[in-house]
Coordinates of C-alpha atoms and ligand atoms in Angstrom, one line a residue:
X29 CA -133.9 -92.1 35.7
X30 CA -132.8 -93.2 32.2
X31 CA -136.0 -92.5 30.4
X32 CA -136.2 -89.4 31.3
X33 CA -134.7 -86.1 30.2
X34 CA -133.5 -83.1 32.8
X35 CA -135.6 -81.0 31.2
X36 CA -138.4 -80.6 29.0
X37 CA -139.2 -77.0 27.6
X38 CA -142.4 -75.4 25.4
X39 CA -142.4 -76.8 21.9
X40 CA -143.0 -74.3 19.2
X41 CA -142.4 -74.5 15.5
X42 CA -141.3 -78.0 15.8
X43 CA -138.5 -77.1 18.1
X44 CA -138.2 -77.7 21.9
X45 CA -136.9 -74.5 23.9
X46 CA -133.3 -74.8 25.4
X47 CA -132.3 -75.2 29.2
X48 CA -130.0 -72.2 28.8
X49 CA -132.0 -69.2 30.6
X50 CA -135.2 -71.2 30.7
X51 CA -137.3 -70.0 33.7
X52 CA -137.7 -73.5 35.3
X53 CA -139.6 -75.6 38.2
X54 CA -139.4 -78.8 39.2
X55 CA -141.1 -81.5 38.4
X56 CA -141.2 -84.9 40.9
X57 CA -141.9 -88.3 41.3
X58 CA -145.7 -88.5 43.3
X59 CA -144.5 -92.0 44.3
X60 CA -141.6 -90.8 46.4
X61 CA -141.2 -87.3 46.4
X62 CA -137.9 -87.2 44.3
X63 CA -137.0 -84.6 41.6
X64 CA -137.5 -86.1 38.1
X65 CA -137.2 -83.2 35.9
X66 CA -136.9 -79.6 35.2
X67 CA -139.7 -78.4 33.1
X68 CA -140.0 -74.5 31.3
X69 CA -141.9 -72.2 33.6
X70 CA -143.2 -70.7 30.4
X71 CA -145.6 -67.4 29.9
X72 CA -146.8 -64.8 27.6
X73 CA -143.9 -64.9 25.9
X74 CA -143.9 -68.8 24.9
X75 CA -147.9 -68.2 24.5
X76 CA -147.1 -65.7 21.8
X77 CA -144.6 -67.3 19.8
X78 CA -146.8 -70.8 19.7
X79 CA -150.0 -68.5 18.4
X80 CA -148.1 -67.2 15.4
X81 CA -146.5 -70.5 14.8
X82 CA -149.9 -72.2 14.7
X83 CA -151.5 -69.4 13.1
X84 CA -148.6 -69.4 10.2
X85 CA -148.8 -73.3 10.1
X86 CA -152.5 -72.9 9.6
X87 CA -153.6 -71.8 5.9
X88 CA -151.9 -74.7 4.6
X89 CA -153.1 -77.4 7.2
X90 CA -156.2 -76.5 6.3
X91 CA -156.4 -76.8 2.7
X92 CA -154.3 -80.2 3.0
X93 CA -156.1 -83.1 1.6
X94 CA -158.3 -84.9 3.9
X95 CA -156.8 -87.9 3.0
X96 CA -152.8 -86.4 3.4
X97 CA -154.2 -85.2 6.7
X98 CA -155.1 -88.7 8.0
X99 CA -152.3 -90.3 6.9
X100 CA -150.0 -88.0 8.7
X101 CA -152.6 -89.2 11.9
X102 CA -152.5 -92.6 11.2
X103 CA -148.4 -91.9 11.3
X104 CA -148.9 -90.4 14.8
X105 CA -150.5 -93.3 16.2
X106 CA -148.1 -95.9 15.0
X107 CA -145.5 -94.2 16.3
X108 CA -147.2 -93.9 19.5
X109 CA -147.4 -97.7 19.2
X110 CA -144.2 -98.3 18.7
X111 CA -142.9 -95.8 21.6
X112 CA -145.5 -97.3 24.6
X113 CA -143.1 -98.6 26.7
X114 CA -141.2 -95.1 26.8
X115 CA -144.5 -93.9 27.1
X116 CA -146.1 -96.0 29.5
X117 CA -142.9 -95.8 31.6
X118 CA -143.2 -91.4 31.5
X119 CA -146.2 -90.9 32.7
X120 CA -146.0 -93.8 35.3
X121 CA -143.5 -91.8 36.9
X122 CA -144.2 -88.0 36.1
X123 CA -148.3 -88.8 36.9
X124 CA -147.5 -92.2 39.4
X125 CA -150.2 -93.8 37.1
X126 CA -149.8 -97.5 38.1
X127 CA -148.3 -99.5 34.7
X128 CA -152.0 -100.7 33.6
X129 CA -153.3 -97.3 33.7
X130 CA -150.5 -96.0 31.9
X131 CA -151.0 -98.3 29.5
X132 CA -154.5 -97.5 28.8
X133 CA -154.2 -94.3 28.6
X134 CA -151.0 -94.8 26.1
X135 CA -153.5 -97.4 24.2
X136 CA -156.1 -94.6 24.1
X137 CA -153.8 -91.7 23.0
X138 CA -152.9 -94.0 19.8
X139 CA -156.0 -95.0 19.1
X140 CA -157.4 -91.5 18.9
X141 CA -155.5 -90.3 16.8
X142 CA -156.3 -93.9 14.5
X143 CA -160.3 -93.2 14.8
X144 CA -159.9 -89.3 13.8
X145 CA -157.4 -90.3 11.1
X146 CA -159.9 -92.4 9.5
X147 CA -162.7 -89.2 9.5
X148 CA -160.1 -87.0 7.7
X149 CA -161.1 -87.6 4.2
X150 CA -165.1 -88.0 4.7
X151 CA -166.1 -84.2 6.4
X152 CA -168.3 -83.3 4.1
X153 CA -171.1 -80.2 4.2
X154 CA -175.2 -80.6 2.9
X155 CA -176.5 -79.7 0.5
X156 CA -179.8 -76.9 1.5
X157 CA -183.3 -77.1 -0.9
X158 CA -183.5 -73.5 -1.5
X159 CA -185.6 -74.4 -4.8
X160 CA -185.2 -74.1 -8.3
X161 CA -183.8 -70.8 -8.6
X162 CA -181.0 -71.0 -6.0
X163 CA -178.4 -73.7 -4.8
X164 CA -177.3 -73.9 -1.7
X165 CA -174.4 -76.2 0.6
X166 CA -172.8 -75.8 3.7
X167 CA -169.0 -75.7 4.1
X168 CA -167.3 -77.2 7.1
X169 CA -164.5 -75.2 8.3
X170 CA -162.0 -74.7 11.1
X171 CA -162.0 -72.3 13.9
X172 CA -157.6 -71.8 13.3
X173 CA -156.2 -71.9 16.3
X174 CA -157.5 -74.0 19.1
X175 CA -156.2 -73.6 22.8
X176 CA -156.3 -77.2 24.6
X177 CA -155.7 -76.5 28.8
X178 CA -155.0 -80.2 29.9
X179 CA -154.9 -81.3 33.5
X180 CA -153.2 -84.0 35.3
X181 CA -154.5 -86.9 35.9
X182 CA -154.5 -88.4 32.3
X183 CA -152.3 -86.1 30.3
X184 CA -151.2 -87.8 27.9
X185 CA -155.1 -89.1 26.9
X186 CA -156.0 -85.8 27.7
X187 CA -154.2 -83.9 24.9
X188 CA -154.4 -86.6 22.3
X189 CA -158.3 -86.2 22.9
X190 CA -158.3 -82.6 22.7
X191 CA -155.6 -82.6 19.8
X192 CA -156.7 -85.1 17.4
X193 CA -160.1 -84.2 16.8
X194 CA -159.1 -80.3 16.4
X195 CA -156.6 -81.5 13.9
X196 CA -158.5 -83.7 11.8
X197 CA -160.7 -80.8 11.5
X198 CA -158.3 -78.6 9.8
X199 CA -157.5 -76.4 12.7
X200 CA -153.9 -76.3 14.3
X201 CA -152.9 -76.1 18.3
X202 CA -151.6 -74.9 21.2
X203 CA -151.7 -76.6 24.6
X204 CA -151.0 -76.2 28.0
X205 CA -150.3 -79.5 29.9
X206 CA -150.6 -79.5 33.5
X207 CA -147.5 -78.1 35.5
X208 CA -146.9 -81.5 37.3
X209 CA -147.4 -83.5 34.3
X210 CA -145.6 -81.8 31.5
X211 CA -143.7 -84.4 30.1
X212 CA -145.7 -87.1 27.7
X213 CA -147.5 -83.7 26.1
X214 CA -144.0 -82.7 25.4
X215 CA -143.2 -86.1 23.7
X216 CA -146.6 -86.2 22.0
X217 CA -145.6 -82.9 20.4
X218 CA -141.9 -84.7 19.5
X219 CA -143.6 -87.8 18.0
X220 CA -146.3 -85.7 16.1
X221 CA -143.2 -84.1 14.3
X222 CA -141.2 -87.0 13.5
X223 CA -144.4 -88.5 12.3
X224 CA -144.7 -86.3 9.7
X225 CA -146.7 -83.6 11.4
X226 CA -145.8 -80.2 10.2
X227 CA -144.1 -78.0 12.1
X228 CA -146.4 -75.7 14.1
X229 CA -149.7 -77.8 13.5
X230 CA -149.1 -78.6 17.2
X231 CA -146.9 -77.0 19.9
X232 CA -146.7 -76.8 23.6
X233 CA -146.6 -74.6 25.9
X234 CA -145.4 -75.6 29.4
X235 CA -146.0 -73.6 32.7
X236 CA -148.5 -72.7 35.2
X237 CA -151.7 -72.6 34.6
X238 CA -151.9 -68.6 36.1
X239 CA -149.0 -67.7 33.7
X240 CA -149.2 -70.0 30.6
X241 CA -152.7 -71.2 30.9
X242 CA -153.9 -67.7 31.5
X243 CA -152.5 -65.9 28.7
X244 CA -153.2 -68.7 26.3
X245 CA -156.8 -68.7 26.9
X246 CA -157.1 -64.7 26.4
X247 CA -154.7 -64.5 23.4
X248 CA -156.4 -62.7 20.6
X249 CA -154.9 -65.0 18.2
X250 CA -157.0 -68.0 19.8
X251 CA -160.3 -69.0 17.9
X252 CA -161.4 -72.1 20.1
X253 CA -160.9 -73.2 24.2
X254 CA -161.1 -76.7 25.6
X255 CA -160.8 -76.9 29.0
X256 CA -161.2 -80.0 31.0
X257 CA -160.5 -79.4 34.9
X258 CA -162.1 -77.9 37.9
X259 CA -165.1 -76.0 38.0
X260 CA -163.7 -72.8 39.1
X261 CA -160.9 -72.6 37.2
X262 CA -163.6 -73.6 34.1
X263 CA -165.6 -70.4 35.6
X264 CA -162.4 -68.5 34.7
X265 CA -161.4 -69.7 31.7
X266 CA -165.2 -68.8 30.5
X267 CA -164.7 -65.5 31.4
X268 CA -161.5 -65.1 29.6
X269 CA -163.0 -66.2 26.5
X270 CA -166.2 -63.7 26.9
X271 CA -163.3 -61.3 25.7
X272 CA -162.9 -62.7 22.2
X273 CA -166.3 -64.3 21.9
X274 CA -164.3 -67.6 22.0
X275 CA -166.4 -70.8 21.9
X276 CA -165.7 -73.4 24.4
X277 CA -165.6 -77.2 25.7
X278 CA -165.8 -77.2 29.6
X279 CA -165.3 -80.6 30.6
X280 CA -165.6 -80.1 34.7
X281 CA -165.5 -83.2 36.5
X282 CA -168.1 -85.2 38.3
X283 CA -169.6 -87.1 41.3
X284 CA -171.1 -89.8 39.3
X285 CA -173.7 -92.1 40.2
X286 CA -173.3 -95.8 40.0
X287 CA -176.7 -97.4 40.9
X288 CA -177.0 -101.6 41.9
X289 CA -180.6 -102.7 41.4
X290 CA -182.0 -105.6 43.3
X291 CA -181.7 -106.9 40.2
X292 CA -178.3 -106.6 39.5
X293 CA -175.6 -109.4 37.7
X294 CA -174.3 -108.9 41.4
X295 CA -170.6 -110.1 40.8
X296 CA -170.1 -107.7 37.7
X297 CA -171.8 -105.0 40.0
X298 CA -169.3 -105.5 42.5
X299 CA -166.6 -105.7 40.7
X300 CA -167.3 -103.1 38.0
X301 CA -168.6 -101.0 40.6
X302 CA -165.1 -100.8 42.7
X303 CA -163.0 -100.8 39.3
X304 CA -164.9 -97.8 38.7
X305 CA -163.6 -96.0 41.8
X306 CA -160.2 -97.2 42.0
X307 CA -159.0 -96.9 38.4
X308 CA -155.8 -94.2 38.2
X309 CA -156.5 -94.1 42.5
X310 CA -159.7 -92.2 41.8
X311 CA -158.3 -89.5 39.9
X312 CA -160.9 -89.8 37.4
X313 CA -163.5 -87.0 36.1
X314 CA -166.1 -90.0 35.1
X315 CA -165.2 -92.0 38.0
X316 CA -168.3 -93.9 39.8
X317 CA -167.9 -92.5 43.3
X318 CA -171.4 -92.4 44.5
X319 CA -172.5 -96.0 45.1
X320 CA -176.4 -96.4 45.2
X321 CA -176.8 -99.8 46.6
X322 CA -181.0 -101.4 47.2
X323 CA -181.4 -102.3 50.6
X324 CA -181.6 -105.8 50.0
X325 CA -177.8 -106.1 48.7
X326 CA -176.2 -103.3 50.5
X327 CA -174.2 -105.6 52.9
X328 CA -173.8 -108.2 50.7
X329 CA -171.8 -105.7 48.1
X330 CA -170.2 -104.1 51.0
X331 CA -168.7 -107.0 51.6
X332 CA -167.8 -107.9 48.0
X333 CA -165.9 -104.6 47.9
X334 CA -164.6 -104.7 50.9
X335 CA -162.5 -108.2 50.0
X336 CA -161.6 -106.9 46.8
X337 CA -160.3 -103.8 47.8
X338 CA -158.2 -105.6 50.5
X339 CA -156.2 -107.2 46.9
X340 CA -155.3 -103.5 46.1
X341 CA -151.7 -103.2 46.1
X342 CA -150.2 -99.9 46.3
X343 CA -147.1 -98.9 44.8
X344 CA -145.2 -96.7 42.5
X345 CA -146.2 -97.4 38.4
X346 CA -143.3 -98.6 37.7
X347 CA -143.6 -101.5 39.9
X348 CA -146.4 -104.6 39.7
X349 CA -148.7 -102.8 41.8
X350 CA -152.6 -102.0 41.1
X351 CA -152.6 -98.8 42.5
X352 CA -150.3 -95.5 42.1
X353 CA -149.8 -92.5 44.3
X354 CA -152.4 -89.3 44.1
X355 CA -150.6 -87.2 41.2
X356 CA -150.2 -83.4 42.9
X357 CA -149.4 -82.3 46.4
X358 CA -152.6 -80.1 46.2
X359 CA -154.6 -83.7 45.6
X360 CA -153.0 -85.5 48.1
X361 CA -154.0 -82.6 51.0
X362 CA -157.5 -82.5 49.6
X363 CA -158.0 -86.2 50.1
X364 CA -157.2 -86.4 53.2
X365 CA -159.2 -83.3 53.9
X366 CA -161.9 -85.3 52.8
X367 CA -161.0 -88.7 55.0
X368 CA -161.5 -86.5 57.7
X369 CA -164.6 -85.2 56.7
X370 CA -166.5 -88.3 56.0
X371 CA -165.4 -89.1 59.1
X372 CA -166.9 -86.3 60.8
X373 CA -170.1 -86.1 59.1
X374 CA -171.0 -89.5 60.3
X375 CA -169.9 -91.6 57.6
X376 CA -168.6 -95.3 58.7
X377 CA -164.7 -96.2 57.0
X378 CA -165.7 -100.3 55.6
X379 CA -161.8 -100.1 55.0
X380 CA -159.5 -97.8 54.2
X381 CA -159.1 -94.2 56.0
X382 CA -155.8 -93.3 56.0
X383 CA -152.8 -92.6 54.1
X384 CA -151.4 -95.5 53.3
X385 CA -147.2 -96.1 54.7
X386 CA -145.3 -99.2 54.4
X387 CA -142.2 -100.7 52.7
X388 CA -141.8 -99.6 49.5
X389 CA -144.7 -96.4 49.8
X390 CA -141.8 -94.1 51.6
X391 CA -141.9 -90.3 50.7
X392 CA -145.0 -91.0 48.1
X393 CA -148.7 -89.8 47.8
X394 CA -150.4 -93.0 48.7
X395 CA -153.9 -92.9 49.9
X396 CA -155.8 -96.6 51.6
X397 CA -158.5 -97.1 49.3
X398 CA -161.5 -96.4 50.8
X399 CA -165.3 -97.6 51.4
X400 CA -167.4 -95.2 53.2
X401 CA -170.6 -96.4 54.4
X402 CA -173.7 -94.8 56.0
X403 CA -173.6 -92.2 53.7
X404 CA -176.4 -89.6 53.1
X405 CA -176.2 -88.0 49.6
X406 CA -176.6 -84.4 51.4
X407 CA -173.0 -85.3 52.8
X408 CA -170.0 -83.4 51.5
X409 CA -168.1 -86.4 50.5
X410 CA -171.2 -86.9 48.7
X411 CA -171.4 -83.4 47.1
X412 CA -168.1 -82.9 46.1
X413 CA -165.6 -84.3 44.0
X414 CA -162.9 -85.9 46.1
X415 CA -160.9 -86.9 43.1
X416 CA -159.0 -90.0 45.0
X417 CA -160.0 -93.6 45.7
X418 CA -162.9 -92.6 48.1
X419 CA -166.6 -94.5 47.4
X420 CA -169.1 -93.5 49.3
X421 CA -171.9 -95.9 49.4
X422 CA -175.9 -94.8 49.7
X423 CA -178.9 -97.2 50.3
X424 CA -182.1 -96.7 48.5
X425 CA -185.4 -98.4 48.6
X426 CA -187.1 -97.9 45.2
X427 CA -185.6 -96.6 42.0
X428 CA -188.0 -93.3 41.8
X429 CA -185.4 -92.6 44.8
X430 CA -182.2 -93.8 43.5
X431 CA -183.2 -91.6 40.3
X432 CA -183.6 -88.5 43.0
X433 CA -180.8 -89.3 44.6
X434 CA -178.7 -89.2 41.3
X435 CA -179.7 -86.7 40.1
X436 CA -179.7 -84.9 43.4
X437 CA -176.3 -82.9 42.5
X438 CA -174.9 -80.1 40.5
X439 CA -172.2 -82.6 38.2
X440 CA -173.7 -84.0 35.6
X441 CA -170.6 -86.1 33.8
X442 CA -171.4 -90.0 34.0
X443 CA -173.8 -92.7 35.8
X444 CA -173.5 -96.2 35.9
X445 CA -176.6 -98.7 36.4
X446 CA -176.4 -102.6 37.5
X447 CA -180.4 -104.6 36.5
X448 CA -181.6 -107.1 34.4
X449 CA -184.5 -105.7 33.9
X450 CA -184.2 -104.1 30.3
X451 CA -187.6 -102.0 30.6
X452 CA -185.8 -100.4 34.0
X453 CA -182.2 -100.0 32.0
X454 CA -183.8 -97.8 29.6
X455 CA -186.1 -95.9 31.7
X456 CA -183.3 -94.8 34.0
X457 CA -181.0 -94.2 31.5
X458 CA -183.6 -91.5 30.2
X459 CA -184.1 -89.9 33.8
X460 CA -180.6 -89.6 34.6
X461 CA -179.1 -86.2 34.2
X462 CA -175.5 -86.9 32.5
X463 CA -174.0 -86.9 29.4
X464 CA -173.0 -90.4 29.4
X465 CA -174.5 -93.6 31.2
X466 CA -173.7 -97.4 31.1
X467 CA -175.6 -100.5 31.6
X468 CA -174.1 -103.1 33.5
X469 CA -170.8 -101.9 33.3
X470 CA -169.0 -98.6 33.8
X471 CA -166.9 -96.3 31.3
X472 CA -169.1 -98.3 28.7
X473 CA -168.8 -94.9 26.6
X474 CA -165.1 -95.7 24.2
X475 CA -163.6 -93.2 22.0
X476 CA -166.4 -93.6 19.7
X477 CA -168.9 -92.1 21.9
X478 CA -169.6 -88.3 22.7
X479 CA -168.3 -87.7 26.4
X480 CA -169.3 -84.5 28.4
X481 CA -171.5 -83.0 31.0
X482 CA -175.0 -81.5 32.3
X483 CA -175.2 -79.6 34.6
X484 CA -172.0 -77.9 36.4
X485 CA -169.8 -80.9 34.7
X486 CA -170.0 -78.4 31.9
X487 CA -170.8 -78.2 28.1
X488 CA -169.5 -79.8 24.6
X489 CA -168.9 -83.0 23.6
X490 CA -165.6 -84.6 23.5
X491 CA -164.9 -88.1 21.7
X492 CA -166.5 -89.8 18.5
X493 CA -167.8 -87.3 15.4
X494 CA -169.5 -85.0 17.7
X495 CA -165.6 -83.5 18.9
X496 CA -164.9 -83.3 15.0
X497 CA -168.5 -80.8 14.8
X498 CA -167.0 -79.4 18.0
X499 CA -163.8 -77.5 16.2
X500 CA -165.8 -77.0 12.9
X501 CA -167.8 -74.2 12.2
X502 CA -171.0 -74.1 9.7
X503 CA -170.6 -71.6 6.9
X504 CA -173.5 -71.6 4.1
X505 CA -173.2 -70.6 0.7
X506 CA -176.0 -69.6 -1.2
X507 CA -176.3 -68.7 -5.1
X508 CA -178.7 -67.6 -7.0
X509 CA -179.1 -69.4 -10.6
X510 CA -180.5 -66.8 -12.8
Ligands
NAI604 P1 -157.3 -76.9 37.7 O1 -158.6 -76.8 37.0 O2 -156.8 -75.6 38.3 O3 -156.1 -77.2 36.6 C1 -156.3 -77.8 35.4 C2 -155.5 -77.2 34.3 O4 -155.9 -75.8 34.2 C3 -154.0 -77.2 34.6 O5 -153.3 -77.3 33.3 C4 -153.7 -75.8 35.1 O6 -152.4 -75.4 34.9 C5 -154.7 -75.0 34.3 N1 -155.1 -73.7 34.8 C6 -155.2 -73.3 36.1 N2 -155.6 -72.0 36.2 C7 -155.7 -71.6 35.0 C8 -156.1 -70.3 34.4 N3 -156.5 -69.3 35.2 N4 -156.2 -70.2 33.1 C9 -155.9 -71.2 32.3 N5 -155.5 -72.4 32.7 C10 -155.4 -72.6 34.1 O7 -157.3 -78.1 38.7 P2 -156.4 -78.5 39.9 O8 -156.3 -77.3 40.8 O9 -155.2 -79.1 39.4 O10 -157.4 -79.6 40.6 C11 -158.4 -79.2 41.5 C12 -159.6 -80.1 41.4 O11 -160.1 -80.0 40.1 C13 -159.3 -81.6 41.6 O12 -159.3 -81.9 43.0 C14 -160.5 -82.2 40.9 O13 -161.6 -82.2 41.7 C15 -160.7 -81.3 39.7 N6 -160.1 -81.8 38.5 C16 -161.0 -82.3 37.5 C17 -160.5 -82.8 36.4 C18 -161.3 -83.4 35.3 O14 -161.0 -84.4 34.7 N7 -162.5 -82.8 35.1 C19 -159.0 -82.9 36.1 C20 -158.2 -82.3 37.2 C21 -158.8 -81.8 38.3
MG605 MG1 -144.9 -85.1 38.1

C-alpha cells in the first residue's frame, strides 16, 4: 500500500514516536484481513509525556488572540482540503469505510474545524446587574487539558469533533484514537502541525483502550473527558473521572427510532429511511435502526427497501462499491451474533441474513444488509445496539403507540419521523426522548446543531456553539465600586 506508512506512533510535542523499540500491534485491512500497518502500543508512559506537553503548550494557547487562534483553524481545514484524497483513501482502508463515506467524514473533519475557526474571535462573557455600587461580568475560560477517547467507526470525524471545539476554546489535547483505527488521528495531529498549530496544542496517543485510554482518562493532569463509545466502557470512564472530579461528554450510542406516518412523502421515507441504516454498514451511533412503519404502508415500504437494498454493492472502500466491511473483528462477531438472534426470537429476514462471500469480498468483514421484519420492540435486536447494517422493522397503529414504542428504550441519541402533517411533526418531535430528531429526513442535525443523548446514550452536547460552552468554564468577577 503506497499511501500508507509501516507504522504510525503517539504524537507528542509535534513529534511522531520512532519504530525503534516501539511496543507495536498490528493494524489490518477489514476488507480482506491483510496487515496494513504497525501502530505504537502506547501506555502510561506516552499518556504522561502528551499531558505535560499539552499542559506546557497551554498558558500560551490560551491567551492567543481569538482571531490568531482561528486562523491557525481555518489553516487546518484547508489543509485537510487539500490532503482528502490521501485522507479519503486512509481511512477507506484502515476503517473499510466505502469511498463516499470516507469522503464525508473527510468533508466533515474540514469543515469543523472551518465552523469553530470562525467562533474563535467572538467568545465573549455577560455582563451581571449587580446595581450601582458593584460591576460584575463573566469570563469564559478553558478547562487546560482535555482528554478526547475516539472510537472506530468515524475516526477521523470523531477527533476533529472532539478536537476543534476544545481548541477554539482555548484549551489544548490529548487523544486516544481507537486501536484499529489509529491512522487518520495520527495524520490529523501531522496536518494540525504543519498548519501552523503549535506544537503540543494537540497530540496523540495511540494504544489500547485498557492501557492508553485508561491512564489517559485518570491522569491528574486531565481537566476535561469526551468519550464517545459503548455504554460500559462510558460507565468506566465516569468512574475514572469521579477521581479528579473531571467533567465529562458521554456520547453512548443509540437504537434510534425512525417513524413512517400514514402520511409520509413515502419515496423519501423509503429511501431516507434505508440510507439511514446502511450509511458506513450500520456502524453509526445516530443510525435509524428501529423502523416504525403504520399498518397501512408496512408492505408497501418493505418492499421499497427491500429493492433498494438489493442495489447495495459490497466491497472494499477503495473500490466503487456502496458498502464497506464491518471495521473490528469484535463488530463483525457481534453482528452475526445478532443475525442469529433475530432469527431466533421470531423475527422474519426480508433480505439479507448472512455474511456476505463472493468475488472480490474474500478474507473481509462483509455483512448482507439486512431487513428484519415481524419485529416486536421487546426483541433484543430491538433493544440493543447492533451497530451493523441490520433494520428491524415494527408496525404501529396510531402515533400515541409509535411515540411509546420510541421511546420504549434506554438510548436516547436520535429519531427520525416521515408525515406531512406539520401539527403531528411538531408534536412528536416534543414527545420523543432524544437529543436530536429530524423531519422528513434523517441526520437532519449538521455540524451546526447540538448532537447528544437522553437517557443511557449519555450526556453533553457535541456540535454547533453548545460543544464550545462544553470545554469552557464560567468564572464571575465581581467588584465593588466604592
Ligand atoms: P469501546 O467503547 O470499548 O471503545 C471505544 C474507545 O474507548 C476506543 O478508543 C477504546 O480503545 C477506548 N477504551 C476502551 N476501554 C477503555 C477504558 N477502560 N478507558 C479508556 N478508554 C477505553 O467500544 P468497542 O468495544 O470498540 O465497541 C463495542 C460496542 O460499542 C459496539 O458494538 C457499539 O455498539 C458501541 N459503539 C458505539 C459507538 C458510538 O458511536 N457511540 C462507537 C463505537 C462503538
Ligand atoms: Mg484497521
Amino acid at each position: 500500500m503506497s499511501q500508507i506508512d509501516e507504522f504510525y506512533g503517539s504524537f507528542i510535542d509535534g513529534r511522531m514516536a520512532s519504530a525503534t523499540g516501539a511496543d507495536i500491534f498490528e493494524s489490518y485491512n477489514p476488507a480482506n484481513g491483510e496487515v496494513l500497518t504497525t501502530i505504537q502500543a502506547g501506555g502510561a508512559a506516552e499518556v504522561d509525556e502528551a499531558v505535560a506537553s499539552a499542559k506546557a503548550a497551554f498558558p500560551a494557547w490560551r491567551d492567543m488572540p481569538g482571531v490568531e487562534k482561528g486562523r491557525i483553524l481555518l489553516a487546518i481545514s484547508e489543509k485537510i482540503k487539500e490532503n482528502t484524497d490521501r485522507l479519503v483513501a486512509l481511512e477507506s482502508l484502515d476503517n473499510g469505510k466505502s469511498r463516499m463515506d470516507a469522503q464525508f467524514d473527510v468533508m466533515t473533519s474540514a469543515r469543523y474545524f472551518e465552523y469553530y475557526a470562525g467562533v474563535a474571535d467572538k467568545l465573549a462573557g455577560e455582563t451581571i446587574p449587580l446595581g450601582e455600587t458593584h460591576i460584575s461580568y463573566t469570563r469564559s475560560e478553558p478547562f487546560g487539558v482535555t482528554a478526547h477517547i475516539v472510537p472506530w467507526n468515524a475516526a477521523f470525524q470523531q477527533a476533529a469533533r472532539g478536537v476543534a471545539p476544545a481548541l477554539v476554546a482555548g484549551n489544548t489535547a490529548v487523544v486516544k484514537p481507537a486501536e484499529d483505527t489509529s491512522v487518520t488521528t495520527v495524520e490529523l495531529a501531522k496536518i494540525a502541525l504543519e498548519a501552523g498549530l503549535p506544537p503540543g496544542v494537540l497530540n496523540v496517543v495511540t494504544g489500547l483502550g485498557k492501557d492508553a485510554g485508561a491512564s489517559l482518562v485518570s491522569h491528574p493532569g486531565v481537566g476535561r473527558v469526551t468519550f464517545t463509545g459503548s455504554v460500559p466502557t462510558g460507565q468506566e470512564i465516569m468512574r475514572a473521572s469521579a477521581e479528579h472530579l473531571n467533567p465529562l461528554t458521554l456520547e453512548l450510542g443509540g437504537k434510534a427510532p425512525n417513524i413512517i406516518f400514514e402520511d409520509a412523502p413515502i419515496e423519501a421515507a423509503i429511501r431516507g429511511s434505508l440510507m439511514a441504516i446502511n450509511i458506513n454498514a450500520g456502524q453509526v451511533c445516530a443510525a435509524g435502526s428501529r423502523l416504525l412503519v403504520h399498518r397501512s404502508l408496512h408492505d408497501e415500504v418493505v418492499d421499497g427497501l427491500v429493492e433498494l437494498n438489493r442495489k447495495v454493492v459490497l466491497g472494499p472502500g477503495t473500490s466503487d462499491a456502496t458498502m464497506g466491511p464491518i471495521t473490528t473483528a469484535a463488530q463483525y462477531q457481534k453482528v452475526q451474533e445478532y443475525l442469529q438472534i433475530g432469527k431466533d426470537e421470531g423475527a422474519q429476514v426480508a433480505i439479507g441474513g448472512n455474511v456476505a462471500t463472493g468475488e472480490g469480498l474474500e478474507g473481509g468483514q462483509f455483512i448482507e444488509p439486512t431487513i428484519f421484519t415481524g419485529v416486536d420492540n421487546s426483541m433484543r435486536i430491538a433493544q440493543e445496539e447492533i451497530f451493523g447494517p441490520v433494520l428491524s422493522v415494527i408496525p404501529f397503529e396510531t402515533e400515541e403507540e409509535a411515540v411509546a414504542i420510541a421511546n420504549d428504550t434506554k438510548y436516547g441519541l436520535t429519531a427520525g419521523l416521515w408525515t406531512q402533517n406539520l401539527g403531528r411533526a411538531h408534536r412528536v418531535a416534543a414527545q420523543i426522548e432524544a437529543g436530536q430528531v429530524s423531519v422528513n429526513d434523517f441526520f437532519a442535525g449538521g455540524i451546526q446543531a447540538p448532537f447528544g443523548g437522553y437517557k443511557q446514550s449519555g450526556f453533553g452536547r457535541e456540535k454547533g456553539m453548545h460543544a464550545v460552552s462544553e470545554y469552557l468554564q464560567t468564572k464571575t468577577v465581581s467588584m465593588k465600586l466604592s
